[in-house]
Short mmCIF file of C-alpha atoms in Angstrom, two decimals:
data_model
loop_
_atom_site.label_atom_id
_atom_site.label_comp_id
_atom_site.label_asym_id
_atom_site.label_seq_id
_atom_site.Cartn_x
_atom_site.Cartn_y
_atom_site.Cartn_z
CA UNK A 27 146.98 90.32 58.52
CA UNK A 28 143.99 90.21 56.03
CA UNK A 29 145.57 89.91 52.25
CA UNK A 30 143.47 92.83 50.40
CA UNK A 31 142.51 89.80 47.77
CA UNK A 32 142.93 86.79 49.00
CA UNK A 33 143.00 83.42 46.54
CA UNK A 34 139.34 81.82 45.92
CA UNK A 35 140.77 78.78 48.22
CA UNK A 36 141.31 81.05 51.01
CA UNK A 37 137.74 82.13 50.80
CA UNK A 38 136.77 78.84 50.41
CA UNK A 39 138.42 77.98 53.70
CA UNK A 40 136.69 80.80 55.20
CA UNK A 41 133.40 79.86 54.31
CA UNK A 42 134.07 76.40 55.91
CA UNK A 43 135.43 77.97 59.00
CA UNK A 44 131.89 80.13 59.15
CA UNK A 45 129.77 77.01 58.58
CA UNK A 46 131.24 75.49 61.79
CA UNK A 47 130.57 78.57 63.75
CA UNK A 48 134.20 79.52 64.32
CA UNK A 49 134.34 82.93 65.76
CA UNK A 50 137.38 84.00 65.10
CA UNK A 51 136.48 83.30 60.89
CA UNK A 52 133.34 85.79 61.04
CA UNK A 53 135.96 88.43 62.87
CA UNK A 54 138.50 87.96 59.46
CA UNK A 55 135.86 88.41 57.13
CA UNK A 56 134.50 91.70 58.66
CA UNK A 57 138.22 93.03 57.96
CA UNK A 58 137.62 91.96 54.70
CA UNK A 59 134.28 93.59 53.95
CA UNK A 60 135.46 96.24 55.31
CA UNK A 61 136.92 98.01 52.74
CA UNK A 62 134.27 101.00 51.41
CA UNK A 63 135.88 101.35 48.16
CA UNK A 64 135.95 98.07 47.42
CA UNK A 65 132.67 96.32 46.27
CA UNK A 66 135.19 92.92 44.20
CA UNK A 67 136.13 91.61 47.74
CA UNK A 68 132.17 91.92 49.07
CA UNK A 69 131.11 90.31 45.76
CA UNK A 70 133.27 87.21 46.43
CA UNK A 71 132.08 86.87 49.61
CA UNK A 72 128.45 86.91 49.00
CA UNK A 73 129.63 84.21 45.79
CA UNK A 74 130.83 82.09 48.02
CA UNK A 75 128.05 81.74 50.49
CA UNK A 76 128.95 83.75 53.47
CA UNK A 77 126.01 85.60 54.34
CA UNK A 78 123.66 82.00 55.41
CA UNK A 79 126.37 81.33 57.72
CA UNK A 80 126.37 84.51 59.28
CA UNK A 81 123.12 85.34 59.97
CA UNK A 82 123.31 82.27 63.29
CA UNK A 83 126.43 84.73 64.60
CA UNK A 84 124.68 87.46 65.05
CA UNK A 85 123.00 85.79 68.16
CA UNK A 86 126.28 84.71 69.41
CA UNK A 87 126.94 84.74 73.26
CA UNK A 88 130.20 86.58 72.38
CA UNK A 89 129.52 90.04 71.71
CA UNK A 90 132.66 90.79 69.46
CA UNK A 91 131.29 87.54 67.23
CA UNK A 92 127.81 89.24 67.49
CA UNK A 93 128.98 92.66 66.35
CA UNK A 94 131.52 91.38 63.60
CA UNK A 95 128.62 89.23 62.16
CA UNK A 96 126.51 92.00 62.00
CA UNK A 97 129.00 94.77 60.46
CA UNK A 98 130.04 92.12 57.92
CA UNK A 99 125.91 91.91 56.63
CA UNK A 100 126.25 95.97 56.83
CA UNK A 101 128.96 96.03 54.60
CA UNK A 102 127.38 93.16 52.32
CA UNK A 103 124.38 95.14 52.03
CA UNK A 104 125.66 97.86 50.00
CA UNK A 105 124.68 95.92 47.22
CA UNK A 106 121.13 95.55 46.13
CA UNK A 107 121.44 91.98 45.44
CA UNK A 108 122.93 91.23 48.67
CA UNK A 109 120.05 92.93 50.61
CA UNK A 110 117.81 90.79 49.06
CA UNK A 111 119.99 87.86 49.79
CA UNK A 112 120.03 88.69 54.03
CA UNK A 113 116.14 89.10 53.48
CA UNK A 114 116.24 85.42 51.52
CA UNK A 115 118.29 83.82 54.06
CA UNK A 116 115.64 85.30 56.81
CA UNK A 117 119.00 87.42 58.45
CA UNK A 118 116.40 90.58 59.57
CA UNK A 119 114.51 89.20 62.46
CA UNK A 120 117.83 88.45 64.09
CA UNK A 121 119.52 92.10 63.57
CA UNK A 122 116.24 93.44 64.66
CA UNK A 123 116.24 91.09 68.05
CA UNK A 124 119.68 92.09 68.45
CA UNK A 125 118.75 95.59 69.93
CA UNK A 126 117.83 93.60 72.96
CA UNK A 127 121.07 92.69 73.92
CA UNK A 128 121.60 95.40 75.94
CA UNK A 129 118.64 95.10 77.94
CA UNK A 130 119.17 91.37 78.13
CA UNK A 131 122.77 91.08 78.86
CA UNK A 132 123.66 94.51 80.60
CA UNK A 133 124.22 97.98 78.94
CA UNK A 134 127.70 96.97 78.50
CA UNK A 135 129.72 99.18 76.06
CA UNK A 136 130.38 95.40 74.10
CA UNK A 137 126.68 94.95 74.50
CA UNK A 138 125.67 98.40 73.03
CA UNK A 139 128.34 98.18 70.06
CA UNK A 140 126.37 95.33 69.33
CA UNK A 141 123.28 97.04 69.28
CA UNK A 142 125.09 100.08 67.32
CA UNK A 143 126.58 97.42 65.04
CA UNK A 144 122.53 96.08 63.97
CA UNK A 145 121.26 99.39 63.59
CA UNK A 146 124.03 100.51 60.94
CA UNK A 147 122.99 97.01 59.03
CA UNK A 148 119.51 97.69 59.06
CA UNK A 149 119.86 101.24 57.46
CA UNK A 150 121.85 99.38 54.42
CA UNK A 151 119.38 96.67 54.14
CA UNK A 152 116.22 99.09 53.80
CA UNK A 153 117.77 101.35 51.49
CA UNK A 154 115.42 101.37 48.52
CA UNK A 155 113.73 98.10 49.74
CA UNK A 156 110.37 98.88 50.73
CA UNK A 157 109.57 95.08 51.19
CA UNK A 158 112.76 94.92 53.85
CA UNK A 159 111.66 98.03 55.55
CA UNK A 160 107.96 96.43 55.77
CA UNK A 161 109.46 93.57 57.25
CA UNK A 162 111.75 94.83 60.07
CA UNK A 163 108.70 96.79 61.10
CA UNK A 164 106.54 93.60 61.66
CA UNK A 165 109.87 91.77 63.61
CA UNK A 166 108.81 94.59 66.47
CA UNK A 167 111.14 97.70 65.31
CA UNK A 168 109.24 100.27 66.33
CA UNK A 169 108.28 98.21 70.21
CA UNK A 170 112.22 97.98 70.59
CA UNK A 171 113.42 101.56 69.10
CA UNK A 172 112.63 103.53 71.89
CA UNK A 173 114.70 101.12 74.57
CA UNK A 174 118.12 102.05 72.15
CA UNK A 175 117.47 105.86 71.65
CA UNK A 176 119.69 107.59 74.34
CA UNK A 177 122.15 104.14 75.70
CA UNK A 178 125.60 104.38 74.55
CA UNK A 179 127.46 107.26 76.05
CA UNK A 180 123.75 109.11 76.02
CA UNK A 181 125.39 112.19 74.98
CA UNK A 182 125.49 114.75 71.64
CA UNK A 183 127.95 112.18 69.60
CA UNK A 184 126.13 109.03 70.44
CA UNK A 185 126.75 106.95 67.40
CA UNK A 186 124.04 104.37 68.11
CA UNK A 187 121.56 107.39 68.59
CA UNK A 188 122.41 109.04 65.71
CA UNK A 189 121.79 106.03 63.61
CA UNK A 190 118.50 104.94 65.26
CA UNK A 191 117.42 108.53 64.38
CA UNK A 192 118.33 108.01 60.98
CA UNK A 193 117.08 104.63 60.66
CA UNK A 194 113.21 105.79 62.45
CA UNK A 195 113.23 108.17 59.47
CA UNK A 196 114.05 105.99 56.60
CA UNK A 197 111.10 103.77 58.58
CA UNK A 198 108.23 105.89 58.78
CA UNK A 199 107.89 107.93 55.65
CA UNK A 200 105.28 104.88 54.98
CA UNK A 201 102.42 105.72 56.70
CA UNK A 202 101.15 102.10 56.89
CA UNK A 203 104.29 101.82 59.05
CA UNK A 204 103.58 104.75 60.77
CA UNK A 205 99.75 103.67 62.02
CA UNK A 206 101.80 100.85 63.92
CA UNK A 207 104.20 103.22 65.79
CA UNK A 208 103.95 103.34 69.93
CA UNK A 209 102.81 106.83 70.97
CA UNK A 210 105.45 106.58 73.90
CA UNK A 211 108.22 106.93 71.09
CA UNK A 212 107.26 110.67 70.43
CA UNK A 213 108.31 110.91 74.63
CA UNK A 214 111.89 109.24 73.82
CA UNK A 215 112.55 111.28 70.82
CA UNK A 216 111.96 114.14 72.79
CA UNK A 217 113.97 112.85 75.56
CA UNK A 218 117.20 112.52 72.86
CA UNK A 219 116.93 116.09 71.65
CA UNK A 220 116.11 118.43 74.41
CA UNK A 221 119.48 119.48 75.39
CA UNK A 222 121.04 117.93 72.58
CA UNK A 223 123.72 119.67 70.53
CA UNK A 224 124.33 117.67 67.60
CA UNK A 225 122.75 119.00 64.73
CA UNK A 226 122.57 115.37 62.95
CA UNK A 227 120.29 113.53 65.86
CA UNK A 228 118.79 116.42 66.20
CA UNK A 229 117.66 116.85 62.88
CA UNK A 230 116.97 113.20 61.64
CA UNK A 231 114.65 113.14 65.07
CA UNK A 232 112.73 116.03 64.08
CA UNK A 233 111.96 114.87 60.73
CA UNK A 234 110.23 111.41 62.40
CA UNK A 235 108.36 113.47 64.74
CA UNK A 236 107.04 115.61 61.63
CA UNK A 237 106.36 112.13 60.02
CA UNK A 238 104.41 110.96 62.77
CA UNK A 239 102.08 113.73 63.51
CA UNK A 240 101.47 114.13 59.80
CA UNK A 241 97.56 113.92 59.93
CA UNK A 242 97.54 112.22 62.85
CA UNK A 243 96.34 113.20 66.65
CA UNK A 244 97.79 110.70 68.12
CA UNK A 245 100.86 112.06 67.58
CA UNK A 246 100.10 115.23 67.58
CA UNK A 247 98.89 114.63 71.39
CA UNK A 248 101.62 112.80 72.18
CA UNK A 249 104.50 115.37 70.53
CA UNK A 250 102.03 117.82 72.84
CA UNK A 251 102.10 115.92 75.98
CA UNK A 252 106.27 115.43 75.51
CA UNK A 253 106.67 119.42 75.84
CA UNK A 254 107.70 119.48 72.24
CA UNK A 255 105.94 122.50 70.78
CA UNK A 256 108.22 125.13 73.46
CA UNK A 257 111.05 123.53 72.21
CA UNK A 258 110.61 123.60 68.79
CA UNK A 259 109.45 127.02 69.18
CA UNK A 260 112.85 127.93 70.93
CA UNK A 261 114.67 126.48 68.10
CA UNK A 262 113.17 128.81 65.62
CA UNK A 263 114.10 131.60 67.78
CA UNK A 264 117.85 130.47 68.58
CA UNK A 265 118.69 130.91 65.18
CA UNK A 266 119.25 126.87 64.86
CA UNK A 267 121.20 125.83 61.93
CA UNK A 268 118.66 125.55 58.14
CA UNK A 269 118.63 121.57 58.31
CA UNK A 270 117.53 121.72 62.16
CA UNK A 271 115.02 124.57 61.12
CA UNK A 272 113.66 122.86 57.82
CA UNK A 273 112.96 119.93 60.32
CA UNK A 274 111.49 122.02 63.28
CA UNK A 275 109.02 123.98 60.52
CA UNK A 276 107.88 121.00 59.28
CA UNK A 277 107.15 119.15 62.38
CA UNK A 278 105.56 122.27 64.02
CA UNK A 279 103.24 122.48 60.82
CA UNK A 280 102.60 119.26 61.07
CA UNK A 281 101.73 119.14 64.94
CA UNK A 282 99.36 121.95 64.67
CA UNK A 283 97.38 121.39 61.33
CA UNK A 284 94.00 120.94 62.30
CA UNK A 285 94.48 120.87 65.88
CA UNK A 286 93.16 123.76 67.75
CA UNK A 287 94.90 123.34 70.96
CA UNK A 288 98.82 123.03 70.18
CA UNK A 289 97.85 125.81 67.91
CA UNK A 290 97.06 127.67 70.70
CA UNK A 291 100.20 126.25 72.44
CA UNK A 292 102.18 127.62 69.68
CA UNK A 293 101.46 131.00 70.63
CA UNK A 294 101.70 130.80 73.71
CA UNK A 295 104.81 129.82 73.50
CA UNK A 296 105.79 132.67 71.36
CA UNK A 297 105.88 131.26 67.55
CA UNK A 298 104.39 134.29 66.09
CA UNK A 299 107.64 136.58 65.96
CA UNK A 300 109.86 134.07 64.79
CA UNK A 301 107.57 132.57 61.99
CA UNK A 302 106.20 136.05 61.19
CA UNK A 303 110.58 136.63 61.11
CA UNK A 304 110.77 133.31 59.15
CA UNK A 305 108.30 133.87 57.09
CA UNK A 306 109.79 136.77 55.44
CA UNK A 307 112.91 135.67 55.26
CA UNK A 308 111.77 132.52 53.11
CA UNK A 309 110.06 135.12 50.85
CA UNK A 310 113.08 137.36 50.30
CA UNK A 311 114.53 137.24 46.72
CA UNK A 312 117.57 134.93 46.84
CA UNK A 313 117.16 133.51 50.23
CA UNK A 314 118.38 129.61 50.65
CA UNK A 315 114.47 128.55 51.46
CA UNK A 316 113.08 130.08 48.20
CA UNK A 317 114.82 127.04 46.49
CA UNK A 318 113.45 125.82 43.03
CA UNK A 319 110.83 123.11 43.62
CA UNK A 320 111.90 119.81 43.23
CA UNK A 321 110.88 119.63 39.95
CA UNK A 322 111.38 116.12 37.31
CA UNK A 323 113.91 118.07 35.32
CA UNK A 324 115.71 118.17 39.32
CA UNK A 325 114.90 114.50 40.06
CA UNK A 326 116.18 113.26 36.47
CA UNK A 327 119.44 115.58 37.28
CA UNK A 328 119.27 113.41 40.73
CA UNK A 329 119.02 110.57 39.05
CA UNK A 330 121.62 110.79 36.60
CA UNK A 331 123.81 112.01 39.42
CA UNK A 332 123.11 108.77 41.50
CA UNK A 333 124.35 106.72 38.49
CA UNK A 334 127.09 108.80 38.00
CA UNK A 335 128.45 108.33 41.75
CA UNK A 336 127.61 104.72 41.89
CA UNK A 337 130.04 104.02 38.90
CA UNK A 338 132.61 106.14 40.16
CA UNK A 339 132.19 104.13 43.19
CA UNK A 340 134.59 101.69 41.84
CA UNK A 341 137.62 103.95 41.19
CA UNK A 342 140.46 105.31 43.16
CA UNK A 343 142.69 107.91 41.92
CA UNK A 344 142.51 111.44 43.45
CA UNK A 345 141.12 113.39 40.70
CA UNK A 346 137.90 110.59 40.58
CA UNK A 347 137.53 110.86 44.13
CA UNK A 348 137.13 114.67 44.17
CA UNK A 349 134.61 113.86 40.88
CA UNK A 350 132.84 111.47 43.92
CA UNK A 351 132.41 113.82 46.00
CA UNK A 352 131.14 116.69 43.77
CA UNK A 353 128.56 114.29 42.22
CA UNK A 354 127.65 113.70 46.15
CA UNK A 355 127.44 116.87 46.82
CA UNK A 356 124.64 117.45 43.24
CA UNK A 357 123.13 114.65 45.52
CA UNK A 358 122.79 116.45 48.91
CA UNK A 359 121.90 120.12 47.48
CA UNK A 360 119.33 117.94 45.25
CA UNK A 361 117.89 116.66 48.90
CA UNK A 362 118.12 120.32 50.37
CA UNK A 363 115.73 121.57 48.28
CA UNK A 364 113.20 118.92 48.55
CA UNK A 365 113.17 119.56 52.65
CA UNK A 366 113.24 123.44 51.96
CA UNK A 367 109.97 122.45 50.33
CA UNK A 368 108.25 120.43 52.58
CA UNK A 369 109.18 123.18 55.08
CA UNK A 370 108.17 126.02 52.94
CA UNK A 371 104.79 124.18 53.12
CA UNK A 372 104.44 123.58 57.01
CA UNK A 373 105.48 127.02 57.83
CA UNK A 374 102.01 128.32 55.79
CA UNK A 375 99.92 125.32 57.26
CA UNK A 376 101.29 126.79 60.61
CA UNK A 377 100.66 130.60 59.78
CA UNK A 378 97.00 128.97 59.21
CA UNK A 379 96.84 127.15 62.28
CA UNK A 380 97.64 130.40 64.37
CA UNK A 381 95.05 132.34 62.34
CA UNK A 382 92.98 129.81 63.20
CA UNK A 383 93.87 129.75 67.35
CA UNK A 384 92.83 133.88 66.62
CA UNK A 385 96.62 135.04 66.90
CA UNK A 386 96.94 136.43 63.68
CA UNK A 387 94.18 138.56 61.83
CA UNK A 388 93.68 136.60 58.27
#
């Protein structure tokens, strides 16, 4: 049993026990850290010196050590001053060369846990750090990302997936990033979400493939060349959920602006109903994608709300917990309308990249 808040000698023992390398101390404090609500247990921790002496587990030959080390660093990294501290301490090379375990050691489920464990500490570590983000890109990122997109049970709930997904698009909103991306990934994102059925991979996904082929024809041959204009264009005509079809607008405008061929693919595979359908919809007074743009009065209401939820972060009766989650929710509705936007914008580039194919009459 792990005391909820144990005495500073404890953690001072602790910290020993992790300077000697001894498994079965990194495996304690991960059930420590583990805790969401609470951020006092994390801070002692990271006070005492943990995180130097965890960054050698996460290359240890057990996988259990391995994952534990890295879960610990993902729960560490919450905190702003603890990312920088695993960036200090030089801990992201070795949670990026941790997604080769499984092709190193066998796609074991331990293996790929391990894998799943890195990719949830790299999303923390990024967050708002544009200097981490840089940085995990140049310890070969984007060469290893498409090995991990599809291995764990390689099906709709894939957890690893899912967070690769999400991770890819925290990555490449920077286009300097994106200039340095492999054209085959645009092949293995398409690989994870034809056929797919969760709405969360297949979302996240879309949104790097409209990141990637913003501007650029590379991408835009290689999103081509995957087969991923027909099934976009299927999505917009299956009535896919408004996250999956902000993403698939946006990625289709993006694919198609200033590229004569896929905007002759687009038609052919027959986007001019359901955009024309689209379209009006978007335009219709009181529809959900003729949202306010995201205006600074919205983004200083974000803001605030962002402060709010981080110091209710700290607090645990019910009635601040349901305060949490409305804040949250400000948050979310805040992020709607900013990717109702961007869509709102692709879906004209597209309308002007089928007038330009000689579809649609100007």
């Amino acid at each position: 049993p792990v005391p909820a808040q144990p005495h500073d000698d404890v953690l001072q023992d602790l910290a020993e026990r992790l300077q000697r390398g001894e498994d079965r101390a990194v495996l304690v404090v991960e059930k420590m850290s583990a805790h969401r609500e609470d951020a006092e247990i994390r801070n002692r921790l990271a006070n005492i010196g943990v995180i130097p002496y965890l960054i050698p587990q996460l290359a240890a030959t057990d996988p259990q050590t391995a994952k534990a080390a890295a879960l610990t660093l993902s729960y560490l990294a919450r905190t702003k001053e603890h990312r920088q501290l695993i960036a200090k301490e030089a801990g992201l090379g070795p949670l990026v060369n941790m997604l080769d375990r499984p092709r190193e050691r066998g796609e074991t489920a331990a293996e790929v846990a391990t894998a799943e464990a890195a990719v949830a500490a790299l999303i923390n570590v990024i967050h708002d750090e544009d200097i981490n983000r840089n940085a995990i890109c140049a310890h070969g990122l984007l060469q290893k990302a498409g090995a991990i997109l599809g291995l764990g049970d390689g099906g709709a709930e894939s957890k690893l997936t899912r967070n690769m997904v999400i991770l890819l698009r925290s990555v490449v909103i920077n286009k300097d990033v994106r200039d340095t991306v492999p054209a085959e990934l645009v092949e293995h994102l398409a690989d994870v979400v034809v056929g797919n059925t969760n709405e969360k991979i297949i979302t996240n996904a879309v949104w790097v493939v409209s990141s990637l082929t913003q501007g650029s024809e590379k991408f835009q041959e290689a999103a081509a060349a995957a087969g991923l204009i027909p099934w976009l264009v299927s999505q917009l005509k299956g009535g896919a959920p408004p996250g999956v079809t902000a993403a698939v607008a946006a990625a289709l405008g993006n694919i198609t602006w200033g590229n004569r061929p896929n905007a002759v693919a687009l038609v052919e595979a027959g986007a001019v109903a359901p955009l024309q359908k689209l379209q009006k919809a978007c335009a219709a007074p009181g529809s959900r994608w003729r949202a306010a743009a995201f205006t600074k009065s919205s983004a200083a209401a974000g803001k605030s709300a962002q402060k709010a939820g981080g110091a209710m972060q700290e607090v645990y009766t019910k009635k601040q917990k349901q305060q949490l989650k409305a804040v949250e929710g400000i948050i979310g509705k805040l992020e709607r309308q900013q990717e109702q936007q961007i869509a709102w914008s692709c879906i004209s580039r597209m309308a002007g990249s089928i007038r330009m194919a000689g579809a649609i009459p100007t």
